Short mmCIF file of C-alpha atoms in Angstrom, two decimals:
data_model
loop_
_atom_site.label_atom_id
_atom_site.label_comp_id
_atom_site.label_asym_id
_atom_site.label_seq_id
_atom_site.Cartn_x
_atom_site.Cartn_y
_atom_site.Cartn_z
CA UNK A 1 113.42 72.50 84.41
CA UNK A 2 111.77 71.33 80.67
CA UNK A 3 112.58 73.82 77.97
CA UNK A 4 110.02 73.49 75.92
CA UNK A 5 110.50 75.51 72.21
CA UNK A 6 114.09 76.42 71.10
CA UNK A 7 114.58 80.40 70.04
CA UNK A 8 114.42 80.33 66.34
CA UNK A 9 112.59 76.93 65.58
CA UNK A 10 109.10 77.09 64.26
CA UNK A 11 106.40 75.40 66.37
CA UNK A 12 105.69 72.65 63.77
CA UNK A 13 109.79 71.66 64.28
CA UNK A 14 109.38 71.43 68.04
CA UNK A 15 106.89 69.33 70.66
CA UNK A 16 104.08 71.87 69.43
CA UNK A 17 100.90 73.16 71.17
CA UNK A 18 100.48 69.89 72.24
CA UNK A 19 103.47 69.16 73.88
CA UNK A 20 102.97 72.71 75.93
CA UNK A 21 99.24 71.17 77.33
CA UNK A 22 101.59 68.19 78.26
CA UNK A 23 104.35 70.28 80.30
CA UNK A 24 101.64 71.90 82.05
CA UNK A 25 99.59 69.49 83.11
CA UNK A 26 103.34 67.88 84.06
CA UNK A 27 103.37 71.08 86.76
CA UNK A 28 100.17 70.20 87.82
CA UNK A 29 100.55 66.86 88.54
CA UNK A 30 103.90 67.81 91.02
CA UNK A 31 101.71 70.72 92.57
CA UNK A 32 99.04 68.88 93.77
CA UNK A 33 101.81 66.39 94.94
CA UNK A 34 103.29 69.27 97.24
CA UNK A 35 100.51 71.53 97.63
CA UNK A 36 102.11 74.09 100.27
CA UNK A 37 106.09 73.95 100.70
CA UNK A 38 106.95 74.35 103.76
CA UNK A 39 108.66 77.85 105.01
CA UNK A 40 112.36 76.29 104.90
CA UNK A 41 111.42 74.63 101.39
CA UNK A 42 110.81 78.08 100.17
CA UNK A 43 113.53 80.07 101.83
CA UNK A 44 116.04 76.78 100.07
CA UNK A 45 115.14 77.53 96.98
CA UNK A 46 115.03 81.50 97.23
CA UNK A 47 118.49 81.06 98.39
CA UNK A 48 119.53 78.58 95.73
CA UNK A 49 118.37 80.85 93.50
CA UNK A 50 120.42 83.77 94.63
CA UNK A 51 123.51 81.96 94.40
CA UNK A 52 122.78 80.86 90.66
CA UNK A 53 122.24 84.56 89.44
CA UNK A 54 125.60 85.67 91.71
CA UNK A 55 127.32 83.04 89.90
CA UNK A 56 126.18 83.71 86.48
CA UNK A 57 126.18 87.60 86.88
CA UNK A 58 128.83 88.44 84.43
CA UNK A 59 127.09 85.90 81.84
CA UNK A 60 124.10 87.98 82.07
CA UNK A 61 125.73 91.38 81.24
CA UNK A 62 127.47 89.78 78.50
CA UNK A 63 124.42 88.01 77.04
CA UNK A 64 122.25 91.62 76.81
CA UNK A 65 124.94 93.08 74.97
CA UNK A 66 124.92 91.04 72.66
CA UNK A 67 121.42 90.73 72.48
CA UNK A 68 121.31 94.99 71.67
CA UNK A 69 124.20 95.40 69.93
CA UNK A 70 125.49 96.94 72.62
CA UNK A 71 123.90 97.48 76.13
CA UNK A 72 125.48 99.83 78.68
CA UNK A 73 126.49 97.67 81.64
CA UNK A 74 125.04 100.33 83.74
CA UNK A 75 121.91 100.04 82.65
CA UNK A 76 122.38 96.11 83.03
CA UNK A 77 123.62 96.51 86.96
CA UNK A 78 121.31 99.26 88.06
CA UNK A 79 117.88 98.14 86.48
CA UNK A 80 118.47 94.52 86.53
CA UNK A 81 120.98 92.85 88.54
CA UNK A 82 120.70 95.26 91.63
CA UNK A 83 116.70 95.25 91.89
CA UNK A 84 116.69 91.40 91.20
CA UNK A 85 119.50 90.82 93.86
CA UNK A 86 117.69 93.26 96.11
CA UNK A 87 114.38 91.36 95.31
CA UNK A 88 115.52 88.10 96.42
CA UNK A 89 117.07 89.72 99.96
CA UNK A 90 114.12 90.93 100.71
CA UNK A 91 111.55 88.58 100.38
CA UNK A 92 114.20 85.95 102.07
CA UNK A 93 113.85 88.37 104.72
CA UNK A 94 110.44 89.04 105.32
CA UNK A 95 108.63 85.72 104.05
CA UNK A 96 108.22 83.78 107.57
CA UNK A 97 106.16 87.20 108.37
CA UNK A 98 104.37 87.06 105.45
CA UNK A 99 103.20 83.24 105.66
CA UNK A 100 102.01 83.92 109.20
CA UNK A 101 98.06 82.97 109.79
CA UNK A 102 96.50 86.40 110.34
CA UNK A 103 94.20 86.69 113.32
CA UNK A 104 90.85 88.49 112.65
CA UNK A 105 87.95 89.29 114.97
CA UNK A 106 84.91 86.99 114.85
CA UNK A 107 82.70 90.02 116.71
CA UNK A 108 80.21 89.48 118.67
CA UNK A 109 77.68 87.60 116.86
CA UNK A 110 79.88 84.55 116.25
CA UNK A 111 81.80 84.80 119.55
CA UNK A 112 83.28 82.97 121.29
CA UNK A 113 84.29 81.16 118.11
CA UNK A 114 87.63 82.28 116.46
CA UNK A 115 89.26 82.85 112.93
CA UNK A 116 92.29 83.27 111.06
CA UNK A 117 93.39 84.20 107.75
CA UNK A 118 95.52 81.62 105.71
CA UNK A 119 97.63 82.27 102.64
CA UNK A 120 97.56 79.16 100.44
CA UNK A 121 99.85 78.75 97.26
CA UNK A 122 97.18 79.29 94.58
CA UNK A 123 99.12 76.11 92.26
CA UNK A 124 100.74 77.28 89.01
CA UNK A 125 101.37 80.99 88.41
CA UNK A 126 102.34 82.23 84.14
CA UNK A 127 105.24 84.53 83.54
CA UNK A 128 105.33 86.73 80.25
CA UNK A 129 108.77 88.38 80.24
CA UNK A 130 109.23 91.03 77.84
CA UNK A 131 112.67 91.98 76.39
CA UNK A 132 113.48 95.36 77.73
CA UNK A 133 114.28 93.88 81.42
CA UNK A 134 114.52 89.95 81.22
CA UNK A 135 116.74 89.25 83.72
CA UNK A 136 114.18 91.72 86.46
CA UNK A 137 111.20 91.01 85.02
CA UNK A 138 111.65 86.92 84.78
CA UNK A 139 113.19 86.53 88.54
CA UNK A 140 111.11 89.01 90.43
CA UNK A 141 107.91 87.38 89.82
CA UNK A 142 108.99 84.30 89.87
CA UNK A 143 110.87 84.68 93.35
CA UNK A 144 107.55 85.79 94.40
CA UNK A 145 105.44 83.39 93.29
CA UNK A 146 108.06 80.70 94.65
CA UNK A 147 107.51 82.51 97.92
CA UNK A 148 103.74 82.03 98.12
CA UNK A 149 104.72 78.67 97.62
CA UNK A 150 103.48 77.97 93.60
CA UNK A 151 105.12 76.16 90.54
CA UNK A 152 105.95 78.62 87.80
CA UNK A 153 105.59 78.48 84.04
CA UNK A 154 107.57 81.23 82.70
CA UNK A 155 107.56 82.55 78.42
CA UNK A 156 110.71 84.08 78.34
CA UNK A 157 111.05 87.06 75.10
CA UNK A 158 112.26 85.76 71.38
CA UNK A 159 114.27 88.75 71.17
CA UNK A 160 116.92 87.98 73.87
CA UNK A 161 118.40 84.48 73.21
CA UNK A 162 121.43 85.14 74.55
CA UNK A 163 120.16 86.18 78.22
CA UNK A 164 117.31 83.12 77.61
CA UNK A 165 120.50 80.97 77.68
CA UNK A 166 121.85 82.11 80.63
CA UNK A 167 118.52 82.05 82.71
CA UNK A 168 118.30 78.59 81.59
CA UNK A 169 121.20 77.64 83.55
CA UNK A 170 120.08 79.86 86.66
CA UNK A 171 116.65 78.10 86.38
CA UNK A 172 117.68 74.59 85.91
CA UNK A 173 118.85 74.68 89.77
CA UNK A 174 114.95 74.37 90.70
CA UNK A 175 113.76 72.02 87.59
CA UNK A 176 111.36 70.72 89.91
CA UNK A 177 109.77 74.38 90.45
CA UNK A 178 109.94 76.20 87.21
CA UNK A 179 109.82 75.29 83.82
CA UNK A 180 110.80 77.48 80.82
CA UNK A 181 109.23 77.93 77.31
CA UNK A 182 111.03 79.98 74.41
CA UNK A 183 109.18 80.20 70.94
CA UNK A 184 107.42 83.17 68.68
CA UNK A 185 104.07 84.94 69.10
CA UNK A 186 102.38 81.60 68.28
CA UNK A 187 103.99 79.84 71.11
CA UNK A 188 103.05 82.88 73.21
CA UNK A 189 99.55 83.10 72.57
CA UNK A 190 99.46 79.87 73.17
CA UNK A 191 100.99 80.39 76.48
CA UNK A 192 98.50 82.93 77.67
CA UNK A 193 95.96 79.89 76.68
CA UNK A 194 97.00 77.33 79.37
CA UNK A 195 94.41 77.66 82.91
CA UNK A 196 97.09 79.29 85.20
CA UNK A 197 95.94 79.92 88.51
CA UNK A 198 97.35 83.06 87.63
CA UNK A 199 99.08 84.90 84.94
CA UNK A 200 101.62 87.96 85.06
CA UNK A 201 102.16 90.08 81.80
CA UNK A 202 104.81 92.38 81.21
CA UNK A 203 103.92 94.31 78.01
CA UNK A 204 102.25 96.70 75.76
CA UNK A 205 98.39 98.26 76.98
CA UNK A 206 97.33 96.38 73.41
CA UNK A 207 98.89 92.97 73.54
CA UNK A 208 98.05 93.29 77.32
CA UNK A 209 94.24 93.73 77.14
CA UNK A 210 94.09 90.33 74.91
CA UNK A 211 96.16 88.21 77.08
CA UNK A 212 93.55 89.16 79.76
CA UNK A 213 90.56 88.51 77.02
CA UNK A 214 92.44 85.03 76.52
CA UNK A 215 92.92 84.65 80.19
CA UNK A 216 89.03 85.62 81.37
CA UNK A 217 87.72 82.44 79.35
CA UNK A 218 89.96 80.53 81.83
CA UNK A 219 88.40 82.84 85.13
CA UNK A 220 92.48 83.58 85.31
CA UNK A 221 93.31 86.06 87.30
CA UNK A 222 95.97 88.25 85.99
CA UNK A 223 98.22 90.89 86.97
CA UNK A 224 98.85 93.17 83.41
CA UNK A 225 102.49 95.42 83.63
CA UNK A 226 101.33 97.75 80.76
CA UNK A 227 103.16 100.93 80.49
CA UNK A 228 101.57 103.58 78.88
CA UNK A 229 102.34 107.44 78.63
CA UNK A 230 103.43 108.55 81.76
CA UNK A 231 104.11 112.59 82.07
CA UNK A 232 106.95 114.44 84.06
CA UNK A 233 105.88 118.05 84.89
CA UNK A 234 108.34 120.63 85.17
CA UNK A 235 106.74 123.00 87.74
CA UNK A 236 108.09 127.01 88.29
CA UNK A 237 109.60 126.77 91.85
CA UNK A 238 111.95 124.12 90.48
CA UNK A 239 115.70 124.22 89.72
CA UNK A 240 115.71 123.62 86.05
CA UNK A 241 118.73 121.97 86.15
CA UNK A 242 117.95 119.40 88.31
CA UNK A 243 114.73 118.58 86.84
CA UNK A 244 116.41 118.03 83.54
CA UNK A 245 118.89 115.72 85.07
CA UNK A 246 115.63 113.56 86.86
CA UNK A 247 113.75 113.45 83.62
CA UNK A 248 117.04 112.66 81.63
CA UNK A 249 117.96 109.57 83.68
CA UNK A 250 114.45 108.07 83.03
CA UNK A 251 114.43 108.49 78.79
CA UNK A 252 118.60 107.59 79.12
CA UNK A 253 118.61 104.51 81.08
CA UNK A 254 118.20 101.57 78.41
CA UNK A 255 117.70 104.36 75.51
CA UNK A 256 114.48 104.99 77.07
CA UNK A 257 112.92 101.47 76.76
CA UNK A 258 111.42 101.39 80.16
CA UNK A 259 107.44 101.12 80.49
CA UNK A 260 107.97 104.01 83.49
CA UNK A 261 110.05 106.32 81.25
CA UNK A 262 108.79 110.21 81.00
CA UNK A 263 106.82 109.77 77.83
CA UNK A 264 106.23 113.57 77.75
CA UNK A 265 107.32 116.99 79.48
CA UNK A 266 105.10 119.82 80.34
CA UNK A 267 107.57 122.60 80.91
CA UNK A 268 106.35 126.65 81.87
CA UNK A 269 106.11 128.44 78.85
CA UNK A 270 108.84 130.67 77.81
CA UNK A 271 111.31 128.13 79.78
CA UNK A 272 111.25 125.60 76.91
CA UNK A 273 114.18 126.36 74.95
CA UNK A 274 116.51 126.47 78.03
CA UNK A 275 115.34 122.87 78.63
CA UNK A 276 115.88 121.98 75.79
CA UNK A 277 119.44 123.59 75.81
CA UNK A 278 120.20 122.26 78.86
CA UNK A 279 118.92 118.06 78.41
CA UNK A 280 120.92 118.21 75.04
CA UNK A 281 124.01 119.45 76.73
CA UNK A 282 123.93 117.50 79.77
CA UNK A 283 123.77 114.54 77.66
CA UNK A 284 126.85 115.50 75.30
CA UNK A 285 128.14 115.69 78.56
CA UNK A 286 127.65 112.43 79.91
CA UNK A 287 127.20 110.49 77.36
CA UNK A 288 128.88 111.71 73.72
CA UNK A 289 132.55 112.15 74.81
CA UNK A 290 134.56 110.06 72.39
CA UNK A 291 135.92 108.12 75.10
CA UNK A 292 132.44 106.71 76.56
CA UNK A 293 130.89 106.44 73.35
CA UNK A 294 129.63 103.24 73.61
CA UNK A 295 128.08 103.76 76.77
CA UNK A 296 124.66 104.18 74.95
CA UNK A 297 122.52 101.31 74.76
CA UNK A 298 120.93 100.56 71.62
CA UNK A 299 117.50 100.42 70.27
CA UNK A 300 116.85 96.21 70.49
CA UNK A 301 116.62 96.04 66.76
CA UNK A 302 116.01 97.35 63.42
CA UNK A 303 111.65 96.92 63.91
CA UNK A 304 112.07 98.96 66.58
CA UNK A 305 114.65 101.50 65.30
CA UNK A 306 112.58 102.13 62.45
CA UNK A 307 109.08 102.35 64.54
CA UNK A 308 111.16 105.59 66.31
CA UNK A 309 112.36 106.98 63.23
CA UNK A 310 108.71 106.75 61.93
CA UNK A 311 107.13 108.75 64.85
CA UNK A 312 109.75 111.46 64.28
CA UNK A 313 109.12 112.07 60.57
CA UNK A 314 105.37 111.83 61.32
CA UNK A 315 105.92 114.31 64.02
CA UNK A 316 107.66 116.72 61.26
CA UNK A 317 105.35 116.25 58.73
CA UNK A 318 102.60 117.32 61.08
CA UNK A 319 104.73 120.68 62.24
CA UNK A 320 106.70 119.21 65.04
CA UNK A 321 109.81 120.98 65.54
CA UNK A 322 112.76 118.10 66.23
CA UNK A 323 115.82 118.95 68.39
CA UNK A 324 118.50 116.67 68.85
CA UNK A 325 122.72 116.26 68.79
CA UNK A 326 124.19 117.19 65.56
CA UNK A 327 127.53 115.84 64.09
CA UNK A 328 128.11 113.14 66.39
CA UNK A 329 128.79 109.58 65.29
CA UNK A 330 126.81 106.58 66.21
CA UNK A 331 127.31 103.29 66.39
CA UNK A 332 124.76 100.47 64.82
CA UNK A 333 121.05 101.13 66.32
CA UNK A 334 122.40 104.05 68.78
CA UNK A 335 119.73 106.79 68.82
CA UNK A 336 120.46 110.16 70.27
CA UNK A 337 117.73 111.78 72.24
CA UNK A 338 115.61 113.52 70.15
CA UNK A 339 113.17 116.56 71.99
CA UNK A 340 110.13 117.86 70.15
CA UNK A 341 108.11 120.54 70.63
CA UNK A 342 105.06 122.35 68.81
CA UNK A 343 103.64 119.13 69.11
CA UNK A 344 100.00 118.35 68.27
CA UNK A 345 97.33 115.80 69.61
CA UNK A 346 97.69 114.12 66.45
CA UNK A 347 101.26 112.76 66.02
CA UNK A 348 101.63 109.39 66.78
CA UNK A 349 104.09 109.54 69.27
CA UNK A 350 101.28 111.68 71.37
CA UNK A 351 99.19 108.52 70.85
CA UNK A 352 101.30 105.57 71.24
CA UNK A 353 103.63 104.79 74.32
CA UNK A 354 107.53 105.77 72.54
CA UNK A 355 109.23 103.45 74.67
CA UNK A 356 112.48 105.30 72.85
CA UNK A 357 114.79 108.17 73.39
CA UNK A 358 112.04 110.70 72.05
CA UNK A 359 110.93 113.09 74.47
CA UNK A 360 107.76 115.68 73.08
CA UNK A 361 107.51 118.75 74.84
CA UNK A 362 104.86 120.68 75.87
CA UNK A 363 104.16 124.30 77.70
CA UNK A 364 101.96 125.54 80.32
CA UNK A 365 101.19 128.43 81.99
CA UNK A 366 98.52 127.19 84.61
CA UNK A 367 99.15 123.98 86.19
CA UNK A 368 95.32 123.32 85.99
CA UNK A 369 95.72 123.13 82.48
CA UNK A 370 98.19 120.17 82.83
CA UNK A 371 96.08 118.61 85.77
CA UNK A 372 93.21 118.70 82.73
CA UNK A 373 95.38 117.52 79.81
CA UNK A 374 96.80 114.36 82.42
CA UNK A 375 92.90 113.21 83.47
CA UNK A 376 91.89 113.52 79.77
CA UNK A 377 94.17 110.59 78.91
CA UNK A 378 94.25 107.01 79.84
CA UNK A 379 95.73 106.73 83.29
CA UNK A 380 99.57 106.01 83.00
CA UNK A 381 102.29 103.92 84.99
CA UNK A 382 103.90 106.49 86.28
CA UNK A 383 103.68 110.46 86.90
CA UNK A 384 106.65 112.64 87.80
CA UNK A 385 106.84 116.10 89.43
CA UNK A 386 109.85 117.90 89.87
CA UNK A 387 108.45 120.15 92.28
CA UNK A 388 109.28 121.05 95.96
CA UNK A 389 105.67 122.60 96.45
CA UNK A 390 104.33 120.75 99.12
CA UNK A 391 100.78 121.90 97.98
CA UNK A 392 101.51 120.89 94.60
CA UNK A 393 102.49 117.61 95.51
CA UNK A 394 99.69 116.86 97.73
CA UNK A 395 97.25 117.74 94.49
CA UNK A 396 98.99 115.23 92.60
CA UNK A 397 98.49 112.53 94.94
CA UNK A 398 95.01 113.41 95.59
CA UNK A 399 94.01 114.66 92.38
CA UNK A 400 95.31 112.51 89.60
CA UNK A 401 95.57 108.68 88.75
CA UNK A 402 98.90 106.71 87.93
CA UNK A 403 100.64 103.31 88.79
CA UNK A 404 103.34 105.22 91.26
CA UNK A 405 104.25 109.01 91.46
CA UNK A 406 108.14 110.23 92.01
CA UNK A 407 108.69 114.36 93.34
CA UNK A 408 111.61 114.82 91.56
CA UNK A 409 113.15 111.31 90.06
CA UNK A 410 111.95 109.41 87.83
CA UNK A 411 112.18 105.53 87.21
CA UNK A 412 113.25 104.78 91.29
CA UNK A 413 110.20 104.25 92.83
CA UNK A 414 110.08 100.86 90.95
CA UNK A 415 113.68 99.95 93.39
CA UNK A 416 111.48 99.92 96.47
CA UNK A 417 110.88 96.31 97.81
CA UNK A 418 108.14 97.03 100.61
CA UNK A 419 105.92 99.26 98.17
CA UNK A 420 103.71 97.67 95.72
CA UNK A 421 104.40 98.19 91.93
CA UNK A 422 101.70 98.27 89.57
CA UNK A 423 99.40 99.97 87.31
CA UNK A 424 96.08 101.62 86.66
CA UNK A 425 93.17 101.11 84.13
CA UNK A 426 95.13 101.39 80.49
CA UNK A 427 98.47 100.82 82.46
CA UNK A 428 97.63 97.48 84.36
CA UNK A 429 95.89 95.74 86.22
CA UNK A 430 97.21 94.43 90.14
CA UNK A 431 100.21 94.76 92.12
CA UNK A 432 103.44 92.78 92.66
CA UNK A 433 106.69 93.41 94.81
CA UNK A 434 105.97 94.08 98.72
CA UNK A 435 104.26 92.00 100.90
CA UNK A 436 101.06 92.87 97.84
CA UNK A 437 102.92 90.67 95.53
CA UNK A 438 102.82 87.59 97.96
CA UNK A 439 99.23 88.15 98.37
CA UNK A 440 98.95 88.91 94.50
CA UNK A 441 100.28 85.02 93.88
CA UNK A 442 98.12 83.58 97.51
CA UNK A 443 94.64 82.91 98.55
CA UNK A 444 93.57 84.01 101.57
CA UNK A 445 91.95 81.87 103.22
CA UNK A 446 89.28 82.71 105.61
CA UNK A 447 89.02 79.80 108.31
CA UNK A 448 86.42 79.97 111.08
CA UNK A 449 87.64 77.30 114.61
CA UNK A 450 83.79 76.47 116.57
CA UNK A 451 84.44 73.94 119.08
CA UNK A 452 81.82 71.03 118.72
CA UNK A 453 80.52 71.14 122.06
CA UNK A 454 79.22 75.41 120.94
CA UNK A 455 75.09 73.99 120.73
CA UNK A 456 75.30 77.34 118.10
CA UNK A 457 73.87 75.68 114.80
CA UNK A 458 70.86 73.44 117.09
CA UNK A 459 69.79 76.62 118.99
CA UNK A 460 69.55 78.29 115.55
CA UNK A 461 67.41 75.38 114.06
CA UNK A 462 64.80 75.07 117.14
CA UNK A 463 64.12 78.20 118.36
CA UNK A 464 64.08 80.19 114.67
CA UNK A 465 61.95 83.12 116.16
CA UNK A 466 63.28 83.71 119.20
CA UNK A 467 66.99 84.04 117.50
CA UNK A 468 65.48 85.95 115.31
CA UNK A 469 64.03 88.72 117.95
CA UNK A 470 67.17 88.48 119.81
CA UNK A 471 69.44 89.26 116.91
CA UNK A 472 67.46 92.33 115.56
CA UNK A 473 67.46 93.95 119.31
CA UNK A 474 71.44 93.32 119.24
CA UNK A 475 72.34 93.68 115.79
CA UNK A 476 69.61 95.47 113.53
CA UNK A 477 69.80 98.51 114.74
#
């Protein structure tokens, strides 16, 4: 594995721009020297892979930590060891399936000559890792693009050095297969530059849409992890306490800094103040007792910290109404949640994905009027229902647009190996995870088998009219 930039050094100190062309063309060169692993190559180095992360496990919890501030090691075991570990078991599991020539039907107008479907490794597959999930959202893709049988390149986040250290080591157990670059924005752009095969981004809808602008002059194919605003709707036949606990869990979990967190509530009007009531107790529950304090992760830094603080006094100045703890300490960037209501189309946290613990509110009393509010907006990531209506659940499947959709939980649905995991227009673009994301990172390969002695292609030459009346009495018709 060739680190390439070192956290912290400018590009001018390093190899450079230059140097990155080099590394990459480096892959190349050993891809087109192994073209398609074999199945037992891939499941050796799925496997190999395991056992580094196993080993280094407690390294990893320790190194986001300290990259936060603080980071709860729940948040650390339940949204990024256990999915990655999970990940890795089930792809180990199901890849000889997966790899598998698919038999198709030739029909009758190319019978009795056969076909199959092939999935080739497409050569050298981009990572972009963002810093909210590094540890998930570096191995997942990269186990999956190992699957399919690729080299990766993978641009892990400036903001976590200490985890970038760690995955180093897990990494350097397959230098021959992946290769690791560290560096700024400049290095990053950069990055998105190089003529992948194909690129996976992790990120916001705006720095999103120009990796794939940057990507399309290179015919790259990308798959774009965006975010976006997703809603949770609190509908009437549902017990209010559990829906506040489902919604709560998704804007908790990593202080809220999930691109499927509820970025807004619709709640029945007249039932928002007990919501409200309840979410801020619940958490002084769970979370504010002086003796699991520190249980709340931070906000990643002081950019960020200040971006949330912003929204909020925008949201005040603008006749927001803010509702949050009061008289409770907290430690360095801790943020307590922070629920708004009276909130108007034109706060900035209605416009801009929060990706915090900030939680607007807003009432209904028809659910068509949320239906309307939700397709009036860019389609999101993720919608959640806490609902047990079986009618009202079938009109959000059939009747609205998002990544995924959870009936009462929120965040989960991205835990499910076998089900793709993606987004929709402003939210992404492709799938991964499943037996989608080894077809995301594969070609499939159509291959038609004619034996020679078929006189097919001569009949076709010499008697052009009669083939052709034959074939429009079969076939056009």
């Amino acid at each position: 594995m060739k680190k390439i930039v070192n956290v912290g050094v400018s590009k001018e100190e390093n190899f450079g721009i230059k140097r990155l062309h080099k590394v990459f063309d480096d892959i190349r060169s050993r891809y087109q020297s192994k073209p398609c692993p074999t199945y037992s190559d891939r499941i050796k180095n799925l496997k190999r892979l395991k056992r580094a992360l196993l080993e280094q496990q407690m390294y990893l919890i320790e190194s986001l930590e300290r990259d936060y501030g603080f980071r709860s090691r729940f948040d650390t075991l339940i949204c990024d060891i256990l999915p990655t570990v999970n990940h890795i078991n089930y792809t180990i599991s199901h890849l000889r399936c997966w790899m598998k020539p698919s038999a198709r039907s030739v029909g009758l107008l190319l019978f009795p000559s056969r076909t199959k479907v092939y999935y080739q490794p497409l050569g050298i597959v981009g990572v972009i890792v963002p810093w909210n999930f590094p540890i998930v959202l570096s191995v997942i893709p990269i186990v999956t693009a190992i699957a399919s049988g690729n080299q990766v390149m993978v641009k892990l986040s400036e903001h976590t050095p200490n985890t970038n250290s760690v995955l180093n080591k897990i990494f350097s157990i397959l230098n021959s297969d992946i290769s690791i670059i560290e560096g700024g924005s400049e290095i990053a752009s950069s990055f998105s530059q190089l003529p992948f095969d194909h690129l996976i981004f992790t990120g916001s809808t705006h720095v999103g849409r120009t990796v794939a602008q940057v990507a399309a002059k290179n015919l790259t194919p990308v798959t774009l992890e965006l975010g976006g605003k997703s809603p949770a709707i609190v509908a009437y036949d549902v017990n209010l306490k559990s829906a506040v606990d489902a919604i709560m869990l998704g804007k908790s979990i990593n202080a809220g800094q999930i691109c499927v967190a509820p970025d807004y509530v619709f709640v029945p009007e007249g039932k928002e103040q007990e919501f409200i009531h309840l979410y801020l107790k619940r958490f002084n529950d769970v979370f504010s007792k002086k003796k699991r304090k520190k249980e709340m992760t931070h906000i990643i830094n002081t950019n960020h910290y200040k971006r949330l603080e912003n929204y909020l006094s925008d949201a005040k100045a603008k006749g927001g109404n803010i509702h949050t703890l009061k008289g409770i300490e907290i430690e360095g960037l801790q943020m307590m949640p922070h629920l708004v209501t009276n909130i108007t189309n034109d706060m900035i946290l209605m416009k801009e994905e929060i990706f915090g613990p900030i939680l607007p509110i807003l009432n209904y009393q028809n659910i068509k009027q949320v239906f309307e509010y939700i397709s009036s907006r860019p389609r999101p990531l993720a919608l959640y229902l806490m609902s047990n209506d079986k009618m009202l659940q079938r009109k959000v499947i059939e009747e609205t647009h998002s990544g995924g959709v959870c009936f009462n939980e929120t965040l989960l649905h991205f835990a499910i190996d076998d089900s793709p995991f993606g987004g929709v227009g402003n939210s992404g673009v492709g799938h991964y995870h499943g037996v989608e994301g080894f077809k995301e990172f594969s070609k499939a390969k159509t291959v038609l088998f004619t034996p020679s002695w078929l006189p097919r292609s001569r009949i076709m030459l010499r008697w052009r009219c009669i083939v052709q009346k034959i074939l429009a009495i079969l076939f056009i018709r």
